[in-house]
Coordinates of C-alpha atoms in Angstrom, one line a residue:
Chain A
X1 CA -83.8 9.0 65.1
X2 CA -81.8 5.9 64.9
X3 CA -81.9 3.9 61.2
X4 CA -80.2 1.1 59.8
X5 CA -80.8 0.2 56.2
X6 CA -79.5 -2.9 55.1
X7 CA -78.2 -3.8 51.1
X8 CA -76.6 -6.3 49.2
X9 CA -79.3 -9.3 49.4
X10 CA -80.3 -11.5 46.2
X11 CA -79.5 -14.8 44.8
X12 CA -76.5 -16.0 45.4
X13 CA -74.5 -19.7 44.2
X14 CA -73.9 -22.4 46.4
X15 CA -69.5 -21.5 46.7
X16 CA -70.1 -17.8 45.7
X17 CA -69.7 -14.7 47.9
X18 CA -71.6 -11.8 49.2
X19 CA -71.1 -9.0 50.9
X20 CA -74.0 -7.3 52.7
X21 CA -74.0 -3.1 54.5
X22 CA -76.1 -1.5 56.5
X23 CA -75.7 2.0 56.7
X24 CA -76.6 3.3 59.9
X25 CA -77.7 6.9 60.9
X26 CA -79.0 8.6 63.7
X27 CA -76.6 8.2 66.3
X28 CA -72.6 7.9 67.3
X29 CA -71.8 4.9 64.9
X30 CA -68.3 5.0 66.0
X31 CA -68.8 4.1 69.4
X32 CA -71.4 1.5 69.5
X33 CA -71.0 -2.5 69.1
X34 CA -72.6 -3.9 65.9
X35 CA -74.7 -7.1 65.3
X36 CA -76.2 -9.3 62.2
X37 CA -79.0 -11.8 62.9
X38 CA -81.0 -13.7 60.6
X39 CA -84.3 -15.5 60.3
X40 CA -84.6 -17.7 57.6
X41 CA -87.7 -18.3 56.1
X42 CA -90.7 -18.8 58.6
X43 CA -88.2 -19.7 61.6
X44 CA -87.1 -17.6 64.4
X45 CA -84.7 -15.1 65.1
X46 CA -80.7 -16.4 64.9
X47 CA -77.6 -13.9 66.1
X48 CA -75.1 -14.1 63.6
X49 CA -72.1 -11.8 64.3
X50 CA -70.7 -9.2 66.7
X51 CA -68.1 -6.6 66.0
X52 CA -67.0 -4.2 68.7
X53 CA -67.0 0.0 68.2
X54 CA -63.1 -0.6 67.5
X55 CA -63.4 -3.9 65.6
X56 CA -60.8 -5.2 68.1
X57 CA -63.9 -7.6 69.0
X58 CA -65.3 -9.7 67.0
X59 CA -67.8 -12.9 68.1
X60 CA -69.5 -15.5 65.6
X61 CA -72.3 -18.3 65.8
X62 CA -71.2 -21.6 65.9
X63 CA -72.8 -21.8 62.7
X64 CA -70.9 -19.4 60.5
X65 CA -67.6 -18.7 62.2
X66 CA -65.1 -19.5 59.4
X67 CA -67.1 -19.1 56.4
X68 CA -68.7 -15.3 57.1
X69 CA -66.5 -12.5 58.3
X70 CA -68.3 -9.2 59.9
X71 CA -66.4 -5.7 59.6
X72 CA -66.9 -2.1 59.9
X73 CA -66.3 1.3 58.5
X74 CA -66.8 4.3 60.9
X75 CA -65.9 6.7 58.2
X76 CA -68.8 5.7 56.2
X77 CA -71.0 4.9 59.3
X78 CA -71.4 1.0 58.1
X79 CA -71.5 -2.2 59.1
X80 CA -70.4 -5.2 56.7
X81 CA -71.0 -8.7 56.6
X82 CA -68.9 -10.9 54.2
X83 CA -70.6 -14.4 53.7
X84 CA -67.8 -16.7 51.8
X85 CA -68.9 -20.0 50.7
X86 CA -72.5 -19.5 51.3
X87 CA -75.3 -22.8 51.8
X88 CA -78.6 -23.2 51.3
X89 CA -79.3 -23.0 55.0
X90 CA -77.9 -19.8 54.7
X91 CA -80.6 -18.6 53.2
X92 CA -82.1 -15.6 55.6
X93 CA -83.0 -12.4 56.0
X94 CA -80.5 -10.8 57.5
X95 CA -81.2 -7.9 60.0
X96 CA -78.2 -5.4 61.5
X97 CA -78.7 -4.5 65.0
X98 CA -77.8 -2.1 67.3
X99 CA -77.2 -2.2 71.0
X100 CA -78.7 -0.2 73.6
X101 CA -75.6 0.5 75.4
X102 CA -71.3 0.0 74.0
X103 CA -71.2 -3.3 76.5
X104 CA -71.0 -6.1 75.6
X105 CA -73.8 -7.7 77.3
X106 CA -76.3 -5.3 76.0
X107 CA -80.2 -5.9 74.5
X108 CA -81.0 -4.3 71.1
X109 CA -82.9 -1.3 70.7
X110 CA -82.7 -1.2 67.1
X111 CA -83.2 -3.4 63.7
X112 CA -82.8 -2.4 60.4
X113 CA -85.7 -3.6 57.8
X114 CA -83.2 -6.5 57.0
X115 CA -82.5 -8.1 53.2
X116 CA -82.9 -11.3 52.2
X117 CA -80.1 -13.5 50.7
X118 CA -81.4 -17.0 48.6
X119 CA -78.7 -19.5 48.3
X120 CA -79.6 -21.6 45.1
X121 CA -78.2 -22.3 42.5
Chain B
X1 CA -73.6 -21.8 74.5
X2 CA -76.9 -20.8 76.8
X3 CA -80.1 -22.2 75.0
X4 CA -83.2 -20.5 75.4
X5 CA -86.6 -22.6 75.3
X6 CA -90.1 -21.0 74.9
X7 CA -93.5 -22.5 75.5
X8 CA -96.0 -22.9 74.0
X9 CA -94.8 -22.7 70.5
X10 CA -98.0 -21.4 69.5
X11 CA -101.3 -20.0 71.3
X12 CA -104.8 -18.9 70.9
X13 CA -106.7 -16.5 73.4
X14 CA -109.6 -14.8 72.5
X15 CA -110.0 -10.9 72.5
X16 CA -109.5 -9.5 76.5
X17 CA -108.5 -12.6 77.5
X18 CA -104.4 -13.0 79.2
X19 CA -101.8 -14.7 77.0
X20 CA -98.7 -16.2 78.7
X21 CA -95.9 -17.4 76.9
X22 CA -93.0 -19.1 79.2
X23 CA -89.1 -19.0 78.6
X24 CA -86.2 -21.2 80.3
X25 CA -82.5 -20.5 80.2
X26 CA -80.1 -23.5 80.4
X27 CA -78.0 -21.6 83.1
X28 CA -79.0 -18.3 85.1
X29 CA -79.4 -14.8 83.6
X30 CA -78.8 -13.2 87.3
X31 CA -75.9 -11.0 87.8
X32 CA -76.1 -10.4 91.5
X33 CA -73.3 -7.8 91.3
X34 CA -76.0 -5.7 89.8
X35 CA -79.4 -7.7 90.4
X36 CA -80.3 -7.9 87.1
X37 CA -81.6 -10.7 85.1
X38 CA -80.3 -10.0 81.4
X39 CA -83.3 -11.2 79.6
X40 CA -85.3 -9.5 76.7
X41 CA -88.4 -10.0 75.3
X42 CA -89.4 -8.7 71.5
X43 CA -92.1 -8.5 69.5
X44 CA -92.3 -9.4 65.9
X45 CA -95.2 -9.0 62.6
X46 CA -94.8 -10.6 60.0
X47 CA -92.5 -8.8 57.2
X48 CA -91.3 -6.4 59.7
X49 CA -88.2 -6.5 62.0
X50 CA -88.5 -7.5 65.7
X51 CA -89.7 -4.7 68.6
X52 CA -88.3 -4.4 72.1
X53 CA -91.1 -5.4 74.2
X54 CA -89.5 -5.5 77.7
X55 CA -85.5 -5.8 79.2
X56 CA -83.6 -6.6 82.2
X57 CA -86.7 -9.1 82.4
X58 CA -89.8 -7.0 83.8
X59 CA -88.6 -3.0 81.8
X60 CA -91.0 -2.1 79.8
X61 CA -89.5 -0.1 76.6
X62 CA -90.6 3.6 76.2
X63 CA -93.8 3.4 73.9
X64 CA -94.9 -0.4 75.0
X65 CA -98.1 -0.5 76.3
X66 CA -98.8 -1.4 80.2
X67 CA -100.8 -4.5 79.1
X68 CA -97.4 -6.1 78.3
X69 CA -94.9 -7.4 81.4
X70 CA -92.4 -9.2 82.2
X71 CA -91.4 -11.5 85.0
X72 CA -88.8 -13.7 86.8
X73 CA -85.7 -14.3 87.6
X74 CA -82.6 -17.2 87.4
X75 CA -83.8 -19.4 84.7
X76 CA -87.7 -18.9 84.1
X77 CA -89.1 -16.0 82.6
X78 CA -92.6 -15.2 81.1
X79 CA -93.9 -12.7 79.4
X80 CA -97.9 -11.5 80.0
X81 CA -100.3 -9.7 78.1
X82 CA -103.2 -9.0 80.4
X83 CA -105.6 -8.1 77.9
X84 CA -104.9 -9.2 74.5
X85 CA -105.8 -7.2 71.6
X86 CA -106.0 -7.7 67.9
X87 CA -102.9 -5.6 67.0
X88 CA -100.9 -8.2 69.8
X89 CA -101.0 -11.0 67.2
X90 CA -97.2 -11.5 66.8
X91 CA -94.6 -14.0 67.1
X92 CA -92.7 -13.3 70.5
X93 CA -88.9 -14.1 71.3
X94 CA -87.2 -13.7 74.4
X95 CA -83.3 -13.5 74.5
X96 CA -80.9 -13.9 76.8
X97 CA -77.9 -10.9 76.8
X98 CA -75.5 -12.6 79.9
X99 CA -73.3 -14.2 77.9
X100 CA -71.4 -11.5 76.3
X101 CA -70.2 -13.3 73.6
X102 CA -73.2 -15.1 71.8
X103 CA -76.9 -13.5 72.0
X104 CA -79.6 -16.6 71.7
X105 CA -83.1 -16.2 71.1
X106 CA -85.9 -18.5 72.0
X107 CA -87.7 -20.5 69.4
X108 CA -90.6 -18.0 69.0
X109 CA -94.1 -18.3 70.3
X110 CA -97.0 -17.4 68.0
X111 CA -99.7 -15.6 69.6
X112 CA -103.2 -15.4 67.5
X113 CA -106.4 -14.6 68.2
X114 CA -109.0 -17.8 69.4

């Protein structure tokens, strides 16, 4: 069955980087569209990022476009999120999600356990 | 960017009793070309990622029991739970998918037990 497992949370400095994975399994990685959303702590749900199969497609939230950059390896079946410059509203848990279908306008079927990132210095 | 609104922002219904929680788009989530309204609904604990509930507005997801729907069309949507039971007390988003370039979530409504 489908799983996603997310890494590379913790506390992080205001300024800093991070780079978060999520290693996916369980299905053609290669040809599905990738998403990160967040939920910081005891809000709602927030999308994040969108990378197509390729890469050749990449969408961002108002919110972080220019400070967090989301990639992909299909060699190692994983999905990246780079977060440069990181703020305290920032600080989330931050879930990678998969698409039902390779469309673009496409509900997720899938969430990996998600890990959490503290901005704070 | 399309916002998504939910209402209430939190409710209480006791054991067997229906829950209704509401959702308005800013623009319509109806694709004639297909008939579909792209709209999602999930389910979420506390400390545990969020669970498709129902899609295209009124699917229900393999697995999800028939005491969950979905329905509307355009711009309002709800989501019903006919008979609530203890293991329903959740937080519940829906989402709207239309766009194709940003995926928004309502605000959440919390569902607990009266």
């Amino acid at each position: 069955q489908v799983q996603l497992e997310e890494s590379g949370g913790g506390v992080v400095q205001p300024g800093r980087s991070l780079r978060l994975s999520c290693v996916a399994s369980g299905f053609p990685f290669s040809t599905y569209g990738m998403h990160w959303v967040r939920q910081a702590p005891g809000k709602g749900l927030e999308w994040v990022a969108f990378i197509s199969f390729d890469g050749n497609n990449i969408y961002y939230a108002d919110s972080v476009r220019g400070r967090f950059t989301i990639s992909r390896d299909n060699s190692k079946d994983t999905l990246y999120l780079r977060m440069n410059s990181p703020r305290p509203d920032d600080t989330a848990v931050y879930f990678c999600a998969k698409p039902v279908a390779s469309v673009l306008s496409s509900y997720f079927d899938d969430w990996g356990p998600g890990t959490l990132v503290t901005v704070s210095s | 960017d399309i916002v998504m609104t939910q209402s209430p922002d939190s409710l209480a219904v006791s054991l067997g009793e229906r829950a209704t929680v509401d959702c308005k788009s800013s623009q319509s989530l109806f694709n004639r070309s297909n008939d579909n309204n792209y709209l999602a609904w999930y389910q979420q604990k506390p400390g545990q990622p969020p669970k498709l509930l129902i899609y295209w507005a009124s699917a229900r997801e393999f697995g999800v029991p028939d005491r969950f729907s979905g329905s509307g069309s355009g711009t309002d949507f709800t989501l019903t739970i006919s008979s609530l039971q203890a293991e329903d007390v959740a937080t519940y988003y829906c989402q709207q998918y239309y766009s194709g370039s940003t995926w928004t979530f309502g605000q959440g409504t919390r569902v607990e037990i009266k």
